[in-house]
Amino acid sequence: MKREMFACVLLAGLVFLLLSFIACDDDDDDNDDSSPADDDDNTDDDQTDDDEVSDDDALDDDDDSSPPIVPPAEELAPTPTDDIGVFVAVTGDDANPGTMARPLRTIAAGLLRATVENKVVFVGSGEYGEAVTLTVSLYGGYCADWTRDFVACPSGIVAPIDEEVVAVSIIEQASETHLEGFHISATGGEFFTGVRVRQNTAPVRLYHNVIRGHDVVATTADSRGVSGFYNDEVELFGNDIATGALLAMDYATSIAVDLSAETLIIRENTLFTGFSFSGWGASSYPLDLGASGDEPSLVINNLAVGAGAAMVIRGPSLIINNTFAGGSQTLTFYSGEHTLINNVIAPGGRSGGVTPIFFYSQNEPRFRFFHNDIHTRGGSCYLDFYHGKICTLDYLNECTWSNCLDAAGNIDSEPQFADELYHPTTTSPLIDAGLSPVQWVTHPDIYHDLDRQYRPFNNLWDIGAYELHAY
């Protein structure tokens, strides 16, 4: 009898161990997604078997049979209904009630009604020849049946010509305000601003907009895609912004994004500035950022290409997996603590023998540089700053120079871009040369690139805005 009981207990124990083995045999921490129940969100240790499933999520699974799934790009707009929205269409009439069936004709009329009724505004496809001031959130890209398709059903705001043109204004808003899904431009004007964002005490979010400046020949010319100051929080995501070429007798300024705020989040944008030329002074750069709060500006997965500097920044910043291409002094810093990881920092094709990074300030900006391609195109130095210059890669990575907090793994190589959007070639030195940024930031954007392909591919991070998936 005792032998039979012992045999039963032994058999039960073996079955339990077998089931446990079957349930757990796939937790190899190899950064894949086929089983959401058995994955690991710690991508920093993907080469080891930690058998830890307590931090599982759908991002970093343990089965190599399928790659991680990158979620679709976020959209801010709620589902359109008459209960929450006022509707505008080029086939509408401002005498209508602004419903889905009977929309208004102008965005201005929609904003006025939505403010009174405490709603948002949905805008159908077509061109709207007006400049608007937002009092509530504004969403575009809707087809005739009020389904959404940014490509097939674009909503265009085209401001009428004037000496100074501001197509969209977002000013002094005390509640969160969204501008999403518009093509924004003007028919002319010596001074153009696509979106002015100023003195808002609540977050302002600009998602999936296309902003285009126009070419200007004038005594003085100014073209800015997004501009503003004294804001609480401003986030730009998925925008495509390009300013025009400027030719002026006195001054010419072309800036894609010119913003200051307590908190700045700039992610997954494509930013280009046209060439500026003037008799007295010309500026052309995609990013001019000022963080007035303690939080660093987050700049991640952007392509920024300018005829002058690619980015000018004031205040602290966290700059990850961007591709910056500009003229001399590609990045210019004025103050704050800055961490740069996996960025391409390279002068444009017209520049040669330049210093890519410049900070000449007694405010003493401080730096961490990890795995950036800082390409001098045959120039003599990498950094030009208040206490002198950094002119060798070894000295840069040793981090014994003033203003350095940490540095490692930086290179100076021709990036080998494949096309006008600065994708790397299959032989580019940017491939697999990056570093996991999870130690410094946990934002979900670190796990995909500007094209929304997952990273890291093969558990190795690329440098720049793109992650190459075939080589």
Coordinates of C-alpha atoms in Angstrom, one line a residue, residues 17-195:
L17 CA 7.5 19.3 -13.3
L18 CA 6.7 18.5 -16.9
L19 CA 3.9 21.0 -17.1
S20 CA 6.1 23.7 -15.5
F21 CA 8.8 23.0 -18.1
I22 CA 6.4 23.2 -21.0
A23 CA 4.9 26.5 -19.7
C24 CA 8.3 28.1 -19.2
D25 CA 10.6 26.7 -21.8
D26 CA 10.2 29.8 -24.1
D27 CA 11.4 32.5 -21.7
D28 CA 14.8 33.0 -23.4
D29 CA 14.6 36.8 -23.5
D30 CA 15.4 37.1 -27.2
N31 CA 13.3 40.2 -27.9
D32 CA 10.4 38.7 -29.9
D33 CA 6.6 38.8 -29.7
S34 CA 4.8 35.7 -30.7
S35 CA 3.5 35.0 -27.2
P36 CA 2.3 38.0 -25.1
A37 CA 2.2 35.7 -22.0
D38 CA 5.9 35.0 -22.2
D39 CA 7.9 38.1 -23.0
D40 CA 10.2 40.4 -21.2
D41 CA 10.2 44.2 -21.4
N42 CA 13.9 44.6 -20.4
T43 CA 15.5 44.9 -23.8
D44 CA 18.9 45.8 -22.2
D45 CA 19.6 42.1 -21.4
D46 CA 18.3 40.4 -24.4
Q47 CA 21.4 38.2 -24.8
T48 CA 20.8 36.4 -21.5
D49 CA 18.3 33.9 -20.1
D50 CA 16.8 35.6 -17.1
D51 CA 13.6 33.6 -17.0
E52 CA 11.8 36.6 -15.6
V53 CA 8.2 36.9 -16.8
S54 CA 7.0 39.3 -14.1
D55 CA 7.7 42.3 -16.4
D56 CA 6.2 40.8 -19.5
D57 CA 4.6 43.0 -22.1
A58 CA 3.7 42.7 -25.8
L59 CA 6.9 44.5 -26.9
D60 CA 9.8 42.2 -25.9
D61 CA 8.7 38.6 -26.2
D62 CA 10.8 35.4 -26.0
D63 CA 10.1 33.6 -29.3
D64 CA 12.0 34.3 -32.4
S65 CA 9.2 33.0 -34.7
S66 CA 7.9 36.6 -35.3
P67 CA 9.2 40.1 -34.9
P68 CA 8.0 42.7 -32.4
I69 CA 4.8 44.5 -33.5
V70 CA 5.1 48.3 -33.8
P71 CA 1.7 49.9 -33.0
P72 CA 0.2 52.3 -35.5
A73 CA 1.1 55.9 -35.1
E74 CA -1.0 57.6 -32.4
E75 CA -3.9 59.8 -33.3
L76 CA -5.5 62.2 -30.9
A77 CA -9.0 62.6 -32.5
P78 CA -11.9 60.9 -30.8
T79 CA -14.5 59.0 -32.9
P80 CA -16.6 61.7 -34.7
T81 CA -20.2 62.0 -33.4
D82 CA -22.7 64.8 -33.2
D83 CA -22.6 64.5 -29.5
I84 CA -19.0 65.6 -29.2
G85 CA -18.2 67.5 -32.4
V86 CA -19.1 70.3 -34.8
F87 CA -18.5 69.4 -38.5
V88 CA -17.1 71.5 -41.3
A89 CA -17.0 70.6 -45.0
V90 CA -16.4 72.4 -48.3
T91 CA -19.9 71.3 -49.3
G92 CA -21.4 72.8 -46.1
D93 CA -23.1 76.1 -45.3
D94 CA -22.5 78.3 -42.3
A95 CA -26.3 78.5 -41.9
N96 CA -26.3 74.8 -41.1
P97 CA -26.3 73.4 -37.6
G98 CA -22.8 71.9 -38.0
T99 CA -23.9 68.2 -37.8
M100 CA -22.4 65.3 -39.7
A101 CA -25.4 65.4 -42.1
R102 CA -25.5 69.2 -42.3
P103 CA -21.9 70.6 -41.8
L104 CA -20.8 74.2 -41.7
R105 CA -18.7 75.7 -44.5
T106 CA -15.8 77.5 -42.7
I107 CA -13.5 76.4 -40.0
A108 CA -14.0 79.8 -38.2
A109 CA -17.7 79.2 -38.0
G110 CA -17.0 75.7 -36.7
L111 CA -14.7 76.9 -34.0
L112 CA -17.2 79.6 -32.9
R113 CA -20.1 77.1 -32.5
A114 CA -17.9 74.4 -30.9
T115 CA -16.7 76.9 -28.2
V116 CA -20.3 77.8 -27.3
E117 CA -21.3 74.1 -27.3
N118 CA -18.2 72.8 -25.6
K119 CA -17.3 70.5 -28.4
V120 CA -14.4 69.8 -30.8
V121 CA -14.3 70.5 -34.6
F122 CA -14.0 67.8 -37.3
V123 CA -13.0 69.1 -40.8
G124 CA -13.6 67.3 -44.1
S125 CA -11.3 67.1 -47.0
G126 CA -10.7 70.1 -49.3
E127 CA -9.1 73.5 -49.2
Y128 CA -10.2 76.2 -46.7
G129 CA -9.0 79.7 -47.6
E130 CA -8.8 81.2 -44.2
A131 CA -6.6 81.9 -41.2
V132 CA -7.9 80.5 -38.0
T133 CA -7.5 80.9 -34.2
L134 CA -8.1 77.8 -32.2
T135 CA -10.4 77.9 -29.2
V136 CA -11.0 74.2 -29.1
S137 CA -9.2 71.1 -30.7
L138 CA -9.3 70.9 -34.4
Y139 CA -9.1 67.6 -36.4
G140 CA -8.7 67.2 -40.1
G141 CA -8.4 64.4 -42.7
Y142 CA -12.0 63.2 -43.0
C143 CA -13.7 61.8 -46.0
A144 CA -17.3 62.5 -47.1
D145 CA -18.6 59.7 -44.8
W146 CA -16.5 61.0 -41.9
T147 CA -14.1 58.1 -41.9
R148 CA -10.5 59.3 -41.7
D149 CA -7.7 59.0 -44.2
F150 CA -4.9 61.6 -44.1
V151 CA -3.7 60.8 -47.6
A152 CA -6.9 60.2 -49.5
C153 CA -8.9 63.0 -47.8
P154 CA -6.5 65.9 -46.9
S155 CA -7.8 69.0 -45.2
G156 CA -6.0 72.1 -46.2
I157 CA -5.8 75.5 -44.4
V158 CA -4.5 78.0 -46.9
A159 CA -4.1 81.5 -45.4
P160 CA -4.8 84.4 -47.7
I161 CA -1.9 86.6 -48.8
D162 CA -0.8 89.4 -46.5
E163 CA 2.4 91.1 -45.5
E164 CA 2.5 89.0 -42.3
V165 CA 0.6 85.7 -42.5
V166 CA -0.2 83.4 -39.5
A167 CA -2.2 80.5 -40.8
V168 CA -3.2 78.9 -37.4
S169 CA -2.9 80.6 -34.0
I170 CA -3.1 78.8 -30.6
I171 CA -2.9 81.4 -28.0
E172 CA -3.6 81.6 -24.2
Q173 CA -5.4 78.2 -24.0
A174 CA -6.1 77.0 -20.5
S175 CA -7.2 73.5 -21.5
E176 CA -5.3 70.9 -23.6
T177 CA -5.6 71.8 -27.3
H178 CA -5.0 69.6 -30.4
L179 CA -4.2 70.4 -34.0
E180 CA -4.1 67.2 -36.1
G181 CA -4.3 66.2 -39.7
F182 CA -4.0 69.4 -41.7
H183 CA -2.0 70.7 -44.7
I184 CA -1.1 74.3 -43.8
S185 CA 0.2 76.9 -46.1
A186 CA -0.3 80.5 -47.4
T187 CA -0.8 82.0 -50.8
G188 CA 2.0 84.6 -50.2
G189 CA 3.4 87.1 -47.8
E190 CA 6.9 88.3 -46.7
F191 CA 6.5 86.9 -43.2
F192 CA 4.9 83.5 -42.8
T193 CA 4.1 81.4 -39.7
G194 CA 2.3 78.1 -40.2
V195 CA 1.3 77.6 -36.6

